[in-house]
Tab-separated table of C-alpha atoms in Angstrom:
chain	number	residue	atom	x	y	z
A	549	UNK	CA	-5.773	-11.870	-32.532
A	550	UNK	CA	-6.412	-11.564	-28.905
A	551	UNK	CA	-3.392	-12.900	-27.840
A	552	UNK	CA	-1.394	-10.584	-30.491
A	553	UNK	CA	-3.150	-7.856	-28.409
A	554	UNK	CA	-1.463	-8.537	-25.339
A	555	UNK	CA	1.246	-9.250	-26.158
A	556	UNK	CA	1.448	-5.788	-27.996
A	557	UNK	CA	0.166	-3.791	-24.892
A	558	UNK	CA	2.536	-5.246	-22.580
A	559	UNK	CA	5.515	-4.591	-25.002
A	560	UNK	CA	4.091	-0.937	-25.214
A	561	UNK	CA	3.916	-1.106	-20.780
A	562	UNK	CA	7.729	-2.392	-20.867
A	563	UNK	CA	8.813	-0.021	-23.067
A	564	UNK	CA	7.331	2.782	-21.065
A	565	UNK	CA	8.407	1.642	-17.449
A	566	UNK	CA	11.568	0.846	-18.824
A	567	UNK	CA	11.611	4.961	-20.028
A	568	UNK	CA	10.403	5.566	-16.276
A	569	UNK	CA	13.074	3.686	-14.665
A	570	UNK	CA	16.058	5.085	-16.462
A	571	UNK	CA	15.926	8.874	-15.356
A	572	UNK	CA	14.847	10.456	-12.046
A	573	UNK	CA	15.283	8.918	-8.951
A	574	UNK	CA	15.487	5.804	-9.707
A	575	UNK	CA	16.946	2.786	-11.850
A	576	UNK	CA	16.829	-0.705	-10.410
A	577	UNK	CA	16.904	-2.237	-13.624
A	578	UNK	CA	20.211	-0.675	-15.190
A	579	UNK	CA	22.205	-1.118	-12.245
A	580	UNK	CA	21.594	-4.249	-10.789
A	581	UNK	CA	21.195	-6.348	-14.135
A	582	UNK	CA	22.550	-9.429	-11.693
A	583	UNK	CA	23.036	-8.473	-8.019
A	584	UNK	CA	26.831	-7.172	-8.995
A	585	UNK	CA	28.056	-3.937	-11.179
A	586	UNK	CA	30.761	-7.162	-11.578
A	587	UNK	CA	28.328	-7.881	-15.959
A	588	UNK	CA	29.603	-7.904	-18.976
A	589	UNK	CA	30.191	-5.381	-21.383
A	590	UNK	CA	26.859	-4.616	-23.067
A	591	UNK	CA	25.756	-5.188	-26.201
A	592	UNK	CA	27.942	-7.609	-26.954
A	593	UNK	CA	27.800	-11.205	-28.907
A	594	UNK	CA	29.647	-14.188	-28.653
A	595	UNK	CA	30.021	-17.647	-29.835
A	596	UNK	CA	31.374	-20.615	-26.974
A	597	UNK	CA	32.317	-23.513	-27.719
A	598	UNK	CA	33.109	-26.145	-31.066
A	599	UNK	CA	32.653	-24.993	-34.504
A	600	UNK	CA	31.360	-28.450	-34.747
A	601	UNK	CA	29.103	-28.689	-32.052
A	602	UNK	CA	25.657	-30.712	-32.635
A	603	UNK	CA	23.723	-27.916	-31.058
A	604	UNK	CA	23.749	-24.682	-30.678
A	605	UNK	CA	21.575	-22.796	-28.142
A	606	UNK	CA	21.006	-18.930	-27.731
A	607	UNK	CA	21.009	-17.272	-25.092
A	608	UNK	CA	20.105	-13.559	-24.266
A	609	UNK	CA	21.393	-11.929	-21.008
A	610	UNK	CA	22.217	-8.718	-19.438
A	611	UNK	CA	24.551	-8.080	-16.254
A	612	UNK	CA	26.421	-11.448	-14.997
A	613	UNK	CA	29.182	-12.266	-16.964
A	614	UNK	CA	28.270	-16.385	-17.487
A	615	UNK	CA	31.068	-16.367	-19.828
A	616	UNK	CA	33.805	-18.189	-17.374
A	617	UNK	CA	30.749	-20.713	-16.560
A	618	UNK	CA	29.803	-21.083	-20.493
A	619	UNK	CA	33.093	-22.392	-21.021
A	620	UNK	CA	33.367	-24.931	-18.930
A	621	UNK	CA	29.771	-26.366	-19.644
A	622	UNK	CA	31.121	-26.606	-23.354
A	623	UNK	CA	33.941	-27.896	-22.558
A	624	UNK	CA	32.664	-30.862	-20.641
A	625	UNK	CA	29.841	-31.096	-23.864
A	626	UNK	CA	31.423	-30.524	-26.218
A	627	UNK	CA	28.144	-31.410	-28.202
A	628	UNK	CA	26.958	-28.166	-27.132
A	629	UNK	CA	28.305	-24.397	-28.236
A	630	UNK	CA	26.189	-21.255	-26.940
A	631	UNK	CA	25.791	-18.341	-28.289
A	632	UNK	CA	25.689	-15.304	-25.916
A	633	UNK	CA	24.090	-12.137	-26.673
A	634	UNK	CA	25.041	-9.476	-24.093
A	635	UNK	CA	22.574	-6.685	-23.865
A	636	UNK	CA	21.698	-3.551	-22.005
A	637	UNK	CA	18.640	-4.462	-20.061
A	638	UNK	CA	16.394	-1.657	-22.085
A	639	UNK	CA	17.158	-3.609	-25.273
A	640	UNK	CA	16.989	-6.564	-24.204
A	641	UNK	CA	13.726	-6.250	-22.268
A	642	UNK	CA	12.331	-4.382	-25.998
A	643	UNK	CA	14.299	-7.590	-27.800
A	644	UNK	CA	12.809	-9.786	-26.205
A	645	UNK	CA	9.381	-8.443	-25.639
A	646	UNK	CA	9.077	-7.690	-29.894
A	647	UNK	CA	11.003	-11.459	-31.121
A	648	UNK	CA	7.176	-12.656	-28.525
A	649	UNK	CA	4.905	-10.694	-30.359
A	650	UNK	CA	6.020	-11.487	-33.857
A	651	UNK	CA	6.149	-15.843	-33.303
A	652	UNK	CA	9.755	-15.746	-34.533
A	653	UNK	CA	13.593	-14.283	-33.802
A	654	UNK	CA	13.054	-15.604	-30.105
A	655	UNK	CA	16.733	-16.991	-28.070
A	656	UNK	CA	17.018	-20.933	-26.630
A	657	UNK	CA	17.176	-18.799	-23.144
A	658	UNK	CA	16.117	-14.856	-22.210
A	659	UNK	CA	17.291	-13.511	-19.013
A	660	UNK	CA	14.359	-11.465	-17.567
A	661	UNK	CA	14.572	-9.085	-14.900
A	662	UNK	CA	12.579	-9.297	-11.697
A	663	UNK	CA	10.221	-6.052	-12.212
A	664	UNK	CA	9.003	-7.841	-15.214
A	665	UNK	CA	8.291	-11.515	-14.454
A	666	UNK	CA	4.536	-11.215	-13.607
A	667	UNK	CA	4.245	-9.514	-17.158
A	668	UNK	CA	6.309	-12.247	-19.021
A	669	UNK	CA	3.962	-14.831	-16.710
A	670	UNK	CA	0.700	-12.637	-18.305
A	671	UNK	CA	1.961	-14.358	-22.396
A	672	UNK	CA	3.193	-18.182	-20.663
A	673	UNK	CA	1.752	-19.447	-23.552
A	674	UNK	CA	5.265	-18.256	-25.334
A	675	UNK	CA	7.859	-20.218	-22.885
A	676	UNK	CA	8.437	-23.718	-22.016
A	677	UNK	CA	7.083	-24.760	-18.465
A	678	UNK	CA	9.780	-25.952	-16.849
A	679	UNK	CA	8.071	-28.294	-14.500
A	680	UNK	CA	7.014	-29.957	-18.084
A	681	UNK	CA	11.138	-30.345	-18.248
A	682	UNK	CA	11.209	-32.064	-14.206
A	683	UNK	CA	11.720	-28.642	-12.981
A	684	UNK	CA	9.530	-29.854	-9.818
A	685	UNK	CA	12.976	-31.795	-8.486
A	686	UNK	CA	14.729	-28.717	-7.962
A	687	UNK	CA	12.466	-26.685	-6.068
A	688	UNK	CA	14.280	-27.406	-2.929
A	689	UNK	CA	17.252	-26.392	-4.057
A	690	UNK	CA	15.881	-22.574	-3.993
A	691	UNK	CA	15.182	-20.137	-1.658
A	692	UNK	CA	11.331	-20.079	-0.913
A	693	UNK	CA	10.043	-17.080	-2.462
A	694	UNK	CA	12.442	-16.826	-5.454
A	695	UNK	CA	10.918	-19.882	-6.644
A	696	UNK	CA	7.338	-18.762	-6.431
A	697	UNK	CA	8.505	-14.975	-8.269
A	698	UNK	CA	9.232	-17.184	-10.989
A	699	UNK	CA	5.868	-19.363	-11.006
A	700	UNK	CA	1.987	-18.957	-11.653
A	701	UNK	CA	-0.847	-18.033	-9.122
A	702	UNK	CA	-1.633	-21.669	-9.312
A	703	UNK	CA	1.329	-23.350	-9.139
A	704	UNK	CA	1.389	-25.352	-12.133
A	705	UNK	CA	3.497	-23.221	-14.314
A	706	UNK	CA	7.329	-22.240	-13.683
A	707	UNK	CA	8.424	-19.324	-15.778
A	708	UNK	CA	12.172	-19.278	-15.092
A	709	UNK	CA	14.752	-20.266	-12.550
A	710	UNK	CA	16.357	-17.523	-10.652
A	711	UNK	CA	19.782	-16.926	-11.471
A	712	UNK	CA	20.825	-14.081	-8.647
A	713	UNK	CA	19.041	-11.769	-6.175
A	714	UNK	CA	19.285	-8.522	-4.597
A	715	UNK	CA	18.034	-8.597	-0.342
A	716	UNK	CA	18.374	-5.559	1.269
A	717	UNK	CA	20.527	-4.279	3.625
A	718	UNK	CA	21.366	-1.039	5.656
A	719	UNK	CA	24.511	0.480	4.120
A	720	UNK	CA	25.349	3.180	6.911
A	721	UNK	CA	28.117	5.660	7.408
A	722	UNK	CA	30.050	5.251	10.699
A	723	UNK	CA	31.641	8.284	10.672
A	724	UNK	CA	28.253	10.087	10.247
A	725	UNK	CA	27.019	8.043	13.446
A	726	UNK	CA	30.772	8.347	15.393
A	727	UNK	CA	29.820	12.189	14.999
A	728	UNK	CA	26.453	12.498	16.250
A	729	UNK	CA	27.669	10.565	19.214
A	730	UNK	CA	26.033	6.865	17.868
A	731	UNK	CA	27.461	3.685	18.165
A	732	UNK	CA	29.250	3.089	14.887
A	733	UNK	CA	30.162	-0.765	14.832
A	734	UNK	CA	27.791	-3.072	13.130
A	735	UNK	CA	26.925	-5.365	16.278
A	736	UNK	CA	26.477	-1.996	17.921
A	737	UNK	CA	24.420	0.031	15.055
A	738	UNK	CA	22.356	-3.705	14.864
A	739	UNK	CA	21.257	-3.377	18.279
A	740	UNK	CA	20.769	0.052	18.258
A	741	UNK	CA	17.994	0.144	15.291
A	742	UNK	CA	16.298	-2.807	15.337
A	743	UNK	CA	12.855	-1.052	14.599
A	744	UNK	CA	11.794	1.790	12.296
A	745	UNK	CA	11.146	3.690	15.136
A	746	UNK	CA	14.573	3.348	16.062
A	747	UNK	CA	16.110	4.387	12.508
A	748	UNK	CA	13.440	7.543	13.474
A	749	UNK	CA	15.180	8.357	17.103
A	750	UNK	CA	18.565	8.014	15.644
A	751	UNK	CA	17.475	10.009	12.161
A	752	UNK	CA	16.527	12.896	14.949
A	753	UNK	CA	19.626	12.625	16.697
A	754	UNK	CA	22.197	12.416	13.736
A	755	UNK	CA	20.280	15.769	12.090
A	756	UNK	CA	20.613	17.559	15.390
A	757	UNK	CA	24.460	17.177	15.926
A	758	UNK	CA	25.512	16.848	12.232
A	759	UNK	CA	23.223	18.150	10.367
A	760	UNK	CA	23.226	16.036	8.115
A	761	UNK	CA	19.819	13.747	6.643
A	762	UNK	CA	19.430	10.241	7.659
A	763	UNK	CA	18.675	8.554	4.150
A	764	UNK	CA	19.868	9.505	0.428
A	765	UNK	CA	16.006	9.606	-1.159
A	766	UNK	CA	12.364	9.004	-0.039
A	767	UNK	CA	12.750	6.623	-2.283
A	768	UNK	CA	14.607	3.890	-0.431
A	769	UNK	CA	12.422	3.978	2.604
A	770	UNK	CA	9.313	4.040	0.989
A	771	UNK	CA	11.236	0.795	-0.663
A	772	UNK	CA	12.503	-0.849	2.028
A	773	UNK	CA	9.159	-0.797	4.258
A	774	UNK	CA	7.326	-1.477	1.131
A	775	UNK	CA	9.364	-4.825	0.331
A	776	UNK	CA	8.691	-6.045	4.511
A	777	UNK	CA	4.760	-6.167	3.850
A	778	UNK	CA	2.913	-9.710	2.800
A	779	UNK	CA	1.244	-7.347	0.397
A	780	UNK	CA	1.526	-4.769	-1.789
A	781	UNK	CA	-0.573	-2.945	-4.183
A	782	UNK	CA	-2.450	-6.111	-5.973
A	783	UNK	CA	-4.196	-9.225	-4.389
A	784	UNK	CA	-3.417	-12.485	-6.437
A	785	UNK	CA	-6.812	-11.847	-8.650
A	786	UNK	CA	-5.009	-8.784	-9.707
A	787	UNK	CA	-7.568	-6.280	-8.304
A	788	UNK	CA	-6.272	-3.044	-6.892
A	789	UNK	CA	-5.905	-2.804	-2.751
A	790	UNK	CA	-3.715	-0.391	-1.966
A	791	UNK	CA	-6.790	2.070	-0.460
A	792	UNK	CA	-8.442	-1.167	1.550
A	793	UNK	CA	-5.188	-3.114	2.725
A	794	UNK	CA	-3.314	-1.256	5.612
A	795	UNK	CA	0.622	-1.803	4.667
A	796	UNK	CA	0.955	0.351	1.762
A	797	UNK	CA	-0.734	3.933	3.805
A	798	UNK	CA	1.222	2.673	6.274
A	799	UNK	CA	4.793	2.563	4.408
A	800	UNK	CA	3.486	6.506	2.655
A	801	UNK	CA	2.368	7.565	5.699
A	802	UNK	CA	5.825	7.334	7.719
A	803	UNK	CA	7.587	8.141	4.496
A	804	UNK	CA	5.804	10.877	4.463
A	805	UNK	CA	6.963	11.829	7.888
A	806	UNK	CA	9.949	11.483	7.650
A	807	UNK	CA	9.779	14.176	4.540
A	808	UNK	CA	8.471	16.405	6.547
A	809	UNK	CA	10.628	16.010	9.374
A	810	UNK	CA	13.804	16.667	7.195
A	811	UNK	CA	15.358	13.510	8.176
A	812	UNK	CA	15.269	12.540	4.375
A	813	UNK	CA	17.050	13.883	1.452
A	814	UNK	CA	15.806	14.222	-2.874
A	815	UNK	CA	19.216	12.711	-4.382
A	816	UNK	CA	18.089	11.819	-7.592
A	817	UNK	CA	19.308	8.307	-7.616
A	818	UNK	CA	22.579	7.209	-9.973
A	819	UNK	CA	22.300	11.829	-9.978
A	820	UNK	CA	26.141	12.944	-9.830
A	821	UNK	CA	24.643	14.973	-6.144
A	822	UNK	CA	23.560	11.092	-4.987
A	823	UNK	CA	27.198	9.489	-5.469
A	824	UNK	CA	28.762	12.834	-4.391
A	825	UNK	CA	26.965	11.592	-1.509
A	826	UNK	CA	28.339	8.529	-1.416
A	827	UNK	CA	32.129	9.847	-1.525
A	828	UNK	CA	31.413	12.605	0.962
A	829	UNK	CA	29.155	11.163	3.282
A	830	UNK	CA	26.819	13.612	2.849
A	831	UNK	CA	23.595	11.368	4.680
A	832	UNK	CA	24.097	8.611	6.855
A	833	UNK	CA	22.385	5.547	5.894
A	834	UNK	CA	21.751	3.623	2.102
A	835	UNK	CA	18.963	1.502	1.757
A	836	UNK	CA	19.439	-1.195	-0.462
A	837	UNK	CA	20.219	-4.354	-2.615
A	838	UNK	CA	23.150	-6.739	-2.267
A	839	UNK	CA	24.351	-5.082	-5.668
A	840	UNK	CA	24.843	-1.656	-4.243
A	841	UNK	CA	27.344	-2.623	-2.343
A	842	UNK	CA	29.757	-2.892	-5.902
A	843	UNK	CA	28.392	0.613	-6.956
A	844	UNK	CA	29.601	2.361	-3.043
A	845	UNK	CA	32.623	0.622	-3.726
A	846	UNK	CA	32.304	1.879	-7.351
A	847	UNK	CA	31.587	5.274	-6.664
A	848	UNK	CA	33.989	6.280	-3.676
A	849	UNK	CA	36.763	3.709	-3.983
A	850	UNK	CA	38.899	5.530	-1.935
A	851	UNK	CA	36.298	5.996	1.168
A	852	UNK	CA	36.802	3.582	4.820
A	853	UNK	CA	33.637	4.505	6.240
A	854	UNK	CA	30.550	2.587	5.196
A	855	UNK	CA	29.657	-0.490	6.773
A	856	UNK	CA	26.843	-2.860	6.825
A	857	UNK	CA	24.411	-3.749	9.253
A	858	UNK	CA	20.215	-5.730	8.584
A	859	UNK	CA	17.446	-2.705	8.336
A	860	UNK	CA	14.783	-2.495	10.545
A	861	UNK	CA	12.225	-5.391	11.317
A	862	UNK	CA	13.444	-7.483	8.146
A	863	UNK	CA	14.461	-7.115	4.444
A	864	UNK	CA	13.281	-7.026	0.955
A	865	UNK	CA	13.986	-7.698	-2.548
A	866	UNK	CA	15.391	-5.311	-5.077
A	867	UNK	CA	16.384	-7.071	-8.611
A	868	UNK	CA	17.229	-9.786	-9.670
A	869	UNK	CA	17.591	-12.072	-12.473
A	870	UNK	CA	14.677	-14.810	-13.632
A	871	UNK	CA	16.557	-17.242	-16.610
A	872	UNK	CA	14.094	-18.397	-18.728
A	873	UNK	CA	13.501	-21.086	-21.972
A	874	UNK	CA	11.188	-19.689	-25.003
A	875	UNK	CA	8.447	-21.888	-26.403
A	876	UNK	CA	9.862	-21.461	-29.850
A	877	UNK	CA	13.203	-23.120	-29.202
A	878	UNK	CA	13.886	-26.435	-30.566
A	879	UNK	CA	15.893	-27.467	-28.266
A	880	UNK	CA	14.264	-27.688	-25.350
A	881	UNK	CA	15.854	-30.416	-23.691
A	882	UNK	CA	19.423	-28.944	-24.333
A	883	UNK	CA	18.465	-25.278	-23.159
A	884	UNK	CA	17.180	-27.104	-19.677
A	885	UNK	CA	20.418	-29.473	-18.924
A	886	UNK	CA	22.518	-26.057	-19.567
A	887	UNK	CA	20.160	-23.886	-17.434
A	888	UNK	CA	19.891	-26.036	-14.800
A	889	UNK	CA	23.916	-26.806	-14.381
A	890	UNK	CA	24.092	-23.154	-15.027
A	891	UNK	CA	21.965	-22.328	-11.817
A	892	UNK	CA	23.109	-25.246	-9.366
A	893	UNK	CA	24.943	-24.619	-6.268
A	894	UNK	CA	27.908	-25.361	-7.214
A	895	UNK	CA	27.843	-22.856	-10.112
A	896	UNK	CA	26.015	-20.085	-8.196
A	897	UNK	CA	29.327	-20.793	-5.536
A	898	UNK	CA	31.949	-20.151	-8.459
A	899	UNK	CA	29.992	-16.873	-9.661
A	900	UNK	CA	29.783	-15.681	-6.127
A	901	UNK	CA	33.370	-15.772	-5.845
A	902	UNK	CA	34.281	-14.761	-9.399
A	903	UNK	CA	31.215	-11.565	-9.328
A	904	UNK	CA	29.893	-11.435	-6.442
A	905	UNK	CA	26.814	-11.747	-7.608
A	906	UNK	CA	24.309	-13.726	-5.028
A	907	UNK	CA	23.051	-16.979	-5.192
A	908	UNK	CA	19.412	-17.700	-5.088
A	909	UNK	CA	20.427	-21.075	-3.697
A	910	UNK	CA	20.515	-21.494	0.297
A	911	UNK	CA	23.165	-24.266	0.451
A	912	UNK	CA	25.406	-21.588	-0.858
A	913	UNK	CA	24.872	-20.063	2.070
A	914	UNK	CA	26.618	-22.658	4.312
A	915	UNK	CA	29.691	-22.474	2.267
A	916	UNK	CA	32.846	-21.470	4.397
A	917	UNK	CA	34.180	-19.455	1.878
A	918	UNK	CA	30.912	-17.803	1.484
A	919	UNK	CA	30.020	-17.258	5.511
A	920	UNK	CA	33.683	-16.372	6.033
A	921	UNK	CA	33.901	-14.062	2.610
A	922	UNK	CA	34.906	-10.872	4.932
A	923	UNK	CA	34.957	-7.528	2.751
A	924	UNK	CA	37.449	-5.198	3.951
A	925	UNK	CA	36.118	-2.242	2.362
A	926	UNK	CA	32.980	-2.658	4.669
A	927	UNK	CA	35.510	-2.670	7.913
A	928	UNK	CA	36.552	-6.741	7.429
A	929	UNK	CA	33.207	-7.517	8.282
A	930	UNK	CA	31.318	-10.649	6.792
A	931	UNK	CA	28.692	-8.784	4.120
A	932	UNK	CA	28.012	-12.034	2.150
A	933	UNK	CA	26.924	-13.617	5.592
A	934	UNK	CA	24.775	-10.976	6.625
A	935	UNK	CA	23.030	-11.002	3.234
A	936	UNK	CA	22.374	-14.258	3.059
A	937	UNK	CA	20.754	-13.450	6.170
A	938	UNK	CA	18.628	-10.854	5.157
A	939	UNK	CA	17.874	-13.574	1.917
A	940	UNK	CA	16.061	-15.967	3.931
A	941	UNK	CA	13.659	-13.402	5.818
A	942	UNK	CA	12.312	-12.048	1.855
A	943	UNK	CA	8.497	-12.283	2.071
A	944	UNK	CA	7.046	-13.680	-1.292
A	945	UNK	CA	4.843	-10.970	-2.354
A	946	UNK	CA	2.212	-11.092	-5.552
A	947	UNK	CA	3.003	-7.884	-7.744
A	948	UNK	CA	0.281	-7.974	-10.335
A	949	UNK	CA	1.780	-6.298	-14.240
A	950	UNK	CA	1.000	-3.282	-13.113
A	951	UNK	CA	3.347	-2.873	-10.557
A	952	UNK	CA	5.441	-0.959	-11.725
A	953	UNK	CA	2.813	1.982	-12.874
A	954	UNK	CA	1.547	1.509	-9.033
A	955	UNK	CA	4.935	2.306	-7.825
A	956	UNK	CA	5.554	5.587	-10.058
A	957	UNK	CA	2.311	6.676	-9.338
A	958	UNK	CA	3.287	6.727	-5.227
A	959	UNK	CA	6.393	8.136	-5.879
A	960	UNK	CA	5.604	10.921	-7.376
A	961	UNK	CA	3.064	11.604	-4.883
A	962	UNK	CA	5.865	11.679	-1.919
A	963	UNK	CA	8.783	14.096	-4.263
A	964	UNK	CA	5.216	16.112	-4.398
A	965	UNK	CA	4.870	15.742	-0.120
A	966	UNK	CA	9.015	16.392	-0.378
A	967	UNK	CA	7.654	19.949	-1.870
A	968	UNK	CA	5.530	20.677	0.075
A	969	UNK	CA	2.170	19.153	-0.882
A	970	UNK	CA	0.185	17.801	1.624
A	971	UNK	CA	0.593	13.970	2.076
A	972	UNK	CA	-3.195	13.097	2.132
A	973	UNK	CA	-4.570	15.033	-0.512
A	974	UNK	CA	-1.970	13.197	-2.641
A	975	UNK	CA	-2.462	10.413	-1.230
A	976	UNK	CA	-6.279	10.648	-2.196
A	977	UNK	CA	-4.628	12.014	-6.297
A	978	UNK	CA	-2.478	9.038	-5.825
A	979	UNK	CA	-5.522	6.745	-6.121
A	980	UNK	CA	-6.871	8.647	-8.339
A	981	UNK	CA	-4.621	8.527	-11.470
A	982	UNK	CA	-3.389	4.822	-10.599
A	983	UNK	CA	-7.577	3.684	-11.160
A	984	UNK	CA	-6.766	5.879	-14.299
A	985	UNK	CA	-3.791	4.149	-15.473
A	986	UNK	CA	-4.622	0.503	-14.946
A	987	UNK	CA	-8.555	1.830	-16.471
A	988	UNK	CA	-6.552	3.130	-19.657
């Protein structure tokens, strides 16, 4: 009964979190779906491989389209066929939680979005421990922080292998910087904005000279500051620490200050106004993950002024996917062999070339095809190389199962500050609301 109760609680939490993430000012889940805008058709099902195969693996996925790689694998391994169920992330998460709670119907392999990892690790008995299948031998192939994200605190259980990530960078409008009389080439902007105080000075100049905001919304500012910190909302014992640790209060205070100084807008992410801002250059910077690059291209295909530079004081990670093997599989060995092949550096490089899905294997970052992957849209610069530098800077941070609850309350508080509330009073309200949400 205790196990079923836990899974039911997790299911309800996930459904609520998805509902919160798909509207308003944020949607880290529905848009990233693998680190790029080049995903497969949503809510689609296909079987790849021979009808006479000895083993059919089921793979539930969202976002990234592994179709060509799966075809290659089943051609090399005709005894294996793979049924791929491609879903929208909300449907995927609900269906996976439901099947795990029911104790039947889960696939042989399942993708999990980054923000949901800690919730699933709480029900680790529902998944195969990849360390039991030999995954420890692969640890050096992956980014340290990405490997740790898929592991439990003790390091003796590995939930999943990291398939793709979203290292964060500063997308900026060169024309807005020029209009403000500031340097606008990527190397110049990198030199100009090395610290958050530099960012604030540039924001002040841009506002005074052009009347434009530095950032699209306060959420991207807070996320960038938050993700650079060595600890966020909970310690490794899942104790709430935002009122005792200085990092989140500092990120909140700085974001609130820039709201009050008029440097950041409040355009709901994915809203029409936000999309129009990408096209028209109504704000100077957009702090976002690797996969945001494709979103910008999609919303402003004919634009020529967007460029990329590092975020001041270090990168974070926004989104990404880990692939797991649910415990009820009858083909754990076959699923593991396919999984490790699919996410090996060679295949990650191939998927990057096909889909620009950002790799989790640092060996790819040294490949000349990767380092010289210039992007004409962003001024012909080597965007992949810059984002790889960001990926190597990301710190590992324990999130905890109530992470999204806390984050939501902070963003609600910052929204209230935007509309005139006192920031200190809002912080106290945030602490109270978070404590009530966690206890209920």
